[in-house]
Tab-separated table of C-alpha atoms in Angstrom:
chain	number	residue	atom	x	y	z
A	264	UNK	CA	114.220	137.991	110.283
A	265	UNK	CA	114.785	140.390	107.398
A	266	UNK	CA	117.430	142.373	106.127
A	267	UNK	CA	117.780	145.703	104.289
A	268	UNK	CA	120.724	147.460	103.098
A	269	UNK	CA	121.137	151.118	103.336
A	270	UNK	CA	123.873	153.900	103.090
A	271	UNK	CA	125.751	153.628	106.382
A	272	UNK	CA	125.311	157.406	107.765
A	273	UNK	CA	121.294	156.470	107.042
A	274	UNK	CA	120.500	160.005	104.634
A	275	UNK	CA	121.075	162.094	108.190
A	276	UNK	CA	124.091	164.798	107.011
A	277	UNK	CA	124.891	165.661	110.690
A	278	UNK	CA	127.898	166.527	112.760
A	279	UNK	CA	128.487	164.071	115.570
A	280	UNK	CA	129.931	165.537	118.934
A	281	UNK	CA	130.701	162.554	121.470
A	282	UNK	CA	130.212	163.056	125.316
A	283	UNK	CA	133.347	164.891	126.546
A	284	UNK	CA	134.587	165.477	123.546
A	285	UNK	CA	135.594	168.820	122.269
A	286	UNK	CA	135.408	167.820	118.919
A	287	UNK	CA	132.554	167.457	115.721
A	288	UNK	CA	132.968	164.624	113.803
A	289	UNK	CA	131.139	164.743	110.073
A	290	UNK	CA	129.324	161.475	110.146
A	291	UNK	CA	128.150	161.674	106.624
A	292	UNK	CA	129.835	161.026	103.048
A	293	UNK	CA	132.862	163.486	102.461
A	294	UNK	CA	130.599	164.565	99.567
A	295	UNK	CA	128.180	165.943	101.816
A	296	UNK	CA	127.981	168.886	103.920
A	297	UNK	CA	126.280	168.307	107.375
A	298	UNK	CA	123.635	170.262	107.995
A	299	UNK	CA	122.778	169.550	111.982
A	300	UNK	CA	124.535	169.651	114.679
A	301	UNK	CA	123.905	166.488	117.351
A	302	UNK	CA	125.334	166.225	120.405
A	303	UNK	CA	125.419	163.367	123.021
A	304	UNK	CA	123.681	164.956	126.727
A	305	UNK	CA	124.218	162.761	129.598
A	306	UNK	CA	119.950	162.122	130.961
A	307	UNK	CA	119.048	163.633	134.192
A	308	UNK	CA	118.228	160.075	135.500
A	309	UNK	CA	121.260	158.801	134.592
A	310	UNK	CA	123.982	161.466	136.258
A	311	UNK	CA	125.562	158.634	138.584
A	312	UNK	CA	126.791	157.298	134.982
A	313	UNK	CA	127.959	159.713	133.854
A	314	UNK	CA	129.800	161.061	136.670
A	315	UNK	CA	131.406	157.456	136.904
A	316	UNK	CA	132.381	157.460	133.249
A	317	UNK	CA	134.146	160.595	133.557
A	318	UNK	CA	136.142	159.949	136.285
A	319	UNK	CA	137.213	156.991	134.835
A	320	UNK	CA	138.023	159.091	131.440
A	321	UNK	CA	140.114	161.783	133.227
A	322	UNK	CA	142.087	159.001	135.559
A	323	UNK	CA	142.893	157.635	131.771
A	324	UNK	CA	143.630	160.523	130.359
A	325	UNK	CA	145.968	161.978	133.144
A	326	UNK	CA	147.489	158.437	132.865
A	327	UNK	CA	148.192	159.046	129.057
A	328	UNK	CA	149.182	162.752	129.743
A	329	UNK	CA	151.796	161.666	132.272
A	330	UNK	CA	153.653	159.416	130.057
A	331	UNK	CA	153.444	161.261	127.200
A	332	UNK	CA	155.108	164.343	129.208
A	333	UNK	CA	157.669	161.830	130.649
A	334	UNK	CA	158.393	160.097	126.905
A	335	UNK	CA	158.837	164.171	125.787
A	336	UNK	CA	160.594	165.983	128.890
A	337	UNK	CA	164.448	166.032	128.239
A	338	UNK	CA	165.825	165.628	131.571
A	339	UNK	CA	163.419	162.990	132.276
A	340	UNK	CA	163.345	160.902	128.987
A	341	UNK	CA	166.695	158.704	129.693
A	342	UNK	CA	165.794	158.185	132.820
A	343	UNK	CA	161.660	157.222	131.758
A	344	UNK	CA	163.218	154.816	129.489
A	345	UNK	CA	165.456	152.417	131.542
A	346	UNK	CA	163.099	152.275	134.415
A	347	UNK	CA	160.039	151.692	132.175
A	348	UNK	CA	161.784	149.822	129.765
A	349	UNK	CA	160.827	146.648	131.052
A	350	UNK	CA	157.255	146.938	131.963
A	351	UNK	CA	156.544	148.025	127.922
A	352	UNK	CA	158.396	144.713	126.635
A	353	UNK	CA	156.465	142.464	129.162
A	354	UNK	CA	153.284	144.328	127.674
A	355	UNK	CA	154.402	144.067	123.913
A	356	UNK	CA	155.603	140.594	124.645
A	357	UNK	CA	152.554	139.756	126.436
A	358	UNK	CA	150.112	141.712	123.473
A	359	UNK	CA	152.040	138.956	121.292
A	360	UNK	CA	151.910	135.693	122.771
A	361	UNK	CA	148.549	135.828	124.873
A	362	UNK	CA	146.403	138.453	123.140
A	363	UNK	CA	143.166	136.574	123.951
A	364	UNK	CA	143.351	136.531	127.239
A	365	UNK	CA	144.756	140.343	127.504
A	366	UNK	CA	141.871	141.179	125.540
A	367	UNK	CA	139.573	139.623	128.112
A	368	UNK	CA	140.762	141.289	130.680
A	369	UNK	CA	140.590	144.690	128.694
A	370	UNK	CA	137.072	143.651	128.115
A	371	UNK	CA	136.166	142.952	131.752
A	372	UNK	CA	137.984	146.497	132.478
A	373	UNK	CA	136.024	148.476	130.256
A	374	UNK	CA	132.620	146.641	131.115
A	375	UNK	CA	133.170	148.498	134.608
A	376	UNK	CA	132.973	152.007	133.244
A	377	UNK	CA	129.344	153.250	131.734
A	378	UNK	CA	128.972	153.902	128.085
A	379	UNK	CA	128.015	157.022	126.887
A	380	UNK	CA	125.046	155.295	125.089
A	381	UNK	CA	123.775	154.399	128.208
A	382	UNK	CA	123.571	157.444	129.891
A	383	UNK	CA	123.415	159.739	127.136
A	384	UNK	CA	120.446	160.972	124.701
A	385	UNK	CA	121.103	162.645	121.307
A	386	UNK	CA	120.010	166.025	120.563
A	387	UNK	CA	117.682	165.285	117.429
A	388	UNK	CA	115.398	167.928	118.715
A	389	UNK	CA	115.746	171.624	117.429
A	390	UNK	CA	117.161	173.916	120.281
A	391	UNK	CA	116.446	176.983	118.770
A	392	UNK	CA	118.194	179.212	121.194
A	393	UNK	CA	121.754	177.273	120.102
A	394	UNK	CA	121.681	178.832	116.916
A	395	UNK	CA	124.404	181.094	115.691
A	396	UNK	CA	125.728	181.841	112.542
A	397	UNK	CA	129.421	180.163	113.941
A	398	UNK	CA	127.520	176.361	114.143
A	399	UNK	CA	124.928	174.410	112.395
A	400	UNK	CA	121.755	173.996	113.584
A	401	UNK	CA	121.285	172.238	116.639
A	402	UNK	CA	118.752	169.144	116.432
A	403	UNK	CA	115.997	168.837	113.556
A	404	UNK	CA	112.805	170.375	112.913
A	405	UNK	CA	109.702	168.199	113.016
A	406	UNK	CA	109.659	168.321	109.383
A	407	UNK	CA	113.630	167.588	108.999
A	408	UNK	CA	112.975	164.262	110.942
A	409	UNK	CA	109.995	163.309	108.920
A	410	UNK	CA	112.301	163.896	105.724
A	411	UNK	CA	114.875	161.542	106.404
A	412	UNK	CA	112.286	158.901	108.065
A	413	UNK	CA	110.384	158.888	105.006
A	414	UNK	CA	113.282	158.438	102.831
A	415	UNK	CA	114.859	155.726	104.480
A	416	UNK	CA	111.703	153.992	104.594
A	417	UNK	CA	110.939	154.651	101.048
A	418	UNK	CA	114.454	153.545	99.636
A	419	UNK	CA	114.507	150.367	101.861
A	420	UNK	CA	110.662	149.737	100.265
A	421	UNK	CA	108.754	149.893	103.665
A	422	UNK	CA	105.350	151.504	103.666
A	423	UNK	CA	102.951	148.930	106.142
A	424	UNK	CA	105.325	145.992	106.949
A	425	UNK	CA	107.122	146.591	110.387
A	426	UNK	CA	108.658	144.143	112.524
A	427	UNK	CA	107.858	144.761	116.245
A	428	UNK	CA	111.596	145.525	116.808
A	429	UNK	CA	113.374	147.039	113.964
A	430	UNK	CA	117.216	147.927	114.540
A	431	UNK	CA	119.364	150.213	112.396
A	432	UNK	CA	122.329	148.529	112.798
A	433	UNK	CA	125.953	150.650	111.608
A	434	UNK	CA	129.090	149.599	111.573
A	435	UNK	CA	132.343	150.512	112.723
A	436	UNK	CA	136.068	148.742	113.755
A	437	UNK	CA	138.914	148.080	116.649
A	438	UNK	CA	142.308	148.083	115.463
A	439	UNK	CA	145.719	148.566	117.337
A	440	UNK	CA	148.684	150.729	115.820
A	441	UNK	CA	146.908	151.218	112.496
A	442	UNK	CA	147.526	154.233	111.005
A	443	UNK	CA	144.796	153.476	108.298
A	444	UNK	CA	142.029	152.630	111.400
A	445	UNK	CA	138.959	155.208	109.828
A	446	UNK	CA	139.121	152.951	106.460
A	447	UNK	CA	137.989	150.413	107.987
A	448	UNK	CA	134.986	151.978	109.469
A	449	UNK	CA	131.888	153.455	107.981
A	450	UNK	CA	132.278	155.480	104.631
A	451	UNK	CA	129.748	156.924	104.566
A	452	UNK	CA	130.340	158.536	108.109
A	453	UNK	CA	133.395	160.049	106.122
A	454	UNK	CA	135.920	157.255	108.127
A	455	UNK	CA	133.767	157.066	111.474
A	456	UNK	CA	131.641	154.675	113.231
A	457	UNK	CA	127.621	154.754	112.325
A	458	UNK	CA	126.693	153.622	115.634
A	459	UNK	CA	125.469	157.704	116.180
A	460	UNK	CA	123.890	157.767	112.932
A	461	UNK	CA	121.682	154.513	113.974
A	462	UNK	CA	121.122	156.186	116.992
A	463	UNK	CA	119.901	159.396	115.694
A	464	UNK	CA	117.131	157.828	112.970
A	465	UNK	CA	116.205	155.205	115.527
A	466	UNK	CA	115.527	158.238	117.607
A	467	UNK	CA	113.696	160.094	115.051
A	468	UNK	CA	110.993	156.866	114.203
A	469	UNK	CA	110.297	156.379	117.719
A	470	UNK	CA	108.766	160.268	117.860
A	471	UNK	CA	105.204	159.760	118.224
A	472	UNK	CA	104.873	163.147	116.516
A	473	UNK	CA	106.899	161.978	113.204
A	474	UNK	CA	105.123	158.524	113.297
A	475	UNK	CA	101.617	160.784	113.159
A	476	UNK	CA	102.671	162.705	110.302
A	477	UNK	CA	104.289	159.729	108.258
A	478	UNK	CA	101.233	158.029	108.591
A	479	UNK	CA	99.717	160.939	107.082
A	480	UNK	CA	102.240	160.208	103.838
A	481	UNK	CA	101.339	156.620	103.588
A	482	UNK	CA	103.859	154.930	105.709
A	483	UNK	CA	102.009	153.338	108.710
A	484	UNK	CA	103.900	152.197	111.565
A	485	UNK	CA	102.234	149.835	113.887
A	486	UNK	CA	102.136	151.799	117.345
A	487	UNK	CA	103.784	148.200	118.825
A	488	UNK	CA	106.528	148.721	116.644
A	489	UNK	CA	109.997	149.513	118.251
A	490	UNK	CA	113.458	150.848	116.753
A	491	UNK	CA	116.838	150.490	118.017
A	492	UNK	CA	119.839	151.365	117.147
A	493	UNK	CA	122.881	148.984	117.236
A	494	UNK	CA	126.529	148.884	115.862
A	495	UNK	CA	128.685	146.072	114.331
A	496	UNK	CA	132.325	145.594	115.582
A	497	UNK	CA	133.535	144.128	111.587
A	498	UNK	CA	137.025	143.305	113.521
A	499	UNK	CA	135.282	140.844	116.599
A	500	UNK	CA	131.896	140.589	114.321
A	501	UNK	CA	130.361	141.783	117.744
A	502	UNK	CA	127.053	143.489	118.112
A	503	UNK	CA	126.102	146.199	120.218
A	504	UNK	CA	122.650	146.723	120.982
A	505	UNK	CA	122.204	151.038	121.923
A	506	UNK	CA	118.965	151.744	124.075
């Protein structure tokens, strides 16, 4: 086993949009200005996944909606209170004395609904017809992907030695009630996780076409060789393994 450091958004300036999510994340330094557009697309083979993972979402998120009206409506505030009153101490008092368990449970909960990364592939591939001058660029070009291949290998010093699984591994967090949550994840994903970035380059080296034209610049990747892309929980020290 070997390790290699390397900047945490891994030299892709892109703009991140998550699977039923309205909204682009920059997942590169602050400094930067993205300059692609990727976006998470549930796979045809996996559409029973996805359709499970979003009803779960919007049964959620109509959960949160309807407390959050209730908490905010003033004829129905006072009344939201004293009858709910009780159930939010036993689950603050609960959150407090027996958080391992609770967050077993949460875990076991959550293991029940599909994760995006399982059902969903990243557009690293140019879609010309999404192009207007209102977005970025969707996907890379061949020659975009070979770019940021070749420098990552280059700056991590890898030309002909390749493990038969290689993972790009970022990094994000799990906090509760932290207002300062994005500083503890990835920097250099301007306060986000890196877990898309991974996925995106760990996409890009497994292109048969990019591996074919890197060879051509003196980087040879054995044809055995396979990336993945991973992310480390630095709260848990968990690992999550994306394929």
């Amino acid at each position: 086993y070997e390790t290699f450091g390397y900047a945490g958004f891994f030299g892709i300036p892109m703009q991140y949009q998550a699977h039923g999510s309205a909204a682009h994340v920059d997942a590169c330094p602050p400094i930067v200005n993205p300059k692609h557009r990727i976006v998470d697309v549930p796979r045809a083979s996996r559409r029973e996944a996805a359709a499970a993972h979003d009803r779960w979402t919007d049964l959620l998120r109509a959960g949160r909606a309807l407390v959050k009206t209730l908490k905010r409506n003033v004829t129905a505030a006072f009344g939201f209170v004293e009858a709910a009153g009780g159930v939010f101490g036993a689950a603050m008092a609960a959150r407090t004395l027996i958080p391992r368990p609770l967050r077993r449970l949460a875990n076991a909960l959550a293991a029940r609904i599909p994760r995006p990364e399982t059902f969903c592939t990243l557009t690293v591939d140019r879609v010309p017809e999404e192009d207007d001058s209102a977005h970025l660029p969707l996907g890379l070009t061949l020659r975009e992907k070979v770019l940021y291949a070749e420098a990552a290998f280059k700056m991590m010093g890898w030309t002909d030695r390749f493990a038969p699984v290689v993972v790009f591994l970022g990094h994000g967090s799990e906090t509760v009630n932290n207002p300062y949550k994005s500083s503890l994840d990835c920097g250099a994903c301007a306060g986000n996780p890196g877990g898309p970035n991974a996925r995106a380059l760990a996409a890009i080296c497994n292109d048969d076409a990019v591996r074919a034209m890197l060879h051509e610049l003196g980087i040879h990747i054995p044809p055995d060789t396979v990336f993945l892309a991973g992310e480390h929980n630095t709260t848990t020290d968990a690992i999550a393994l994306f394929d």
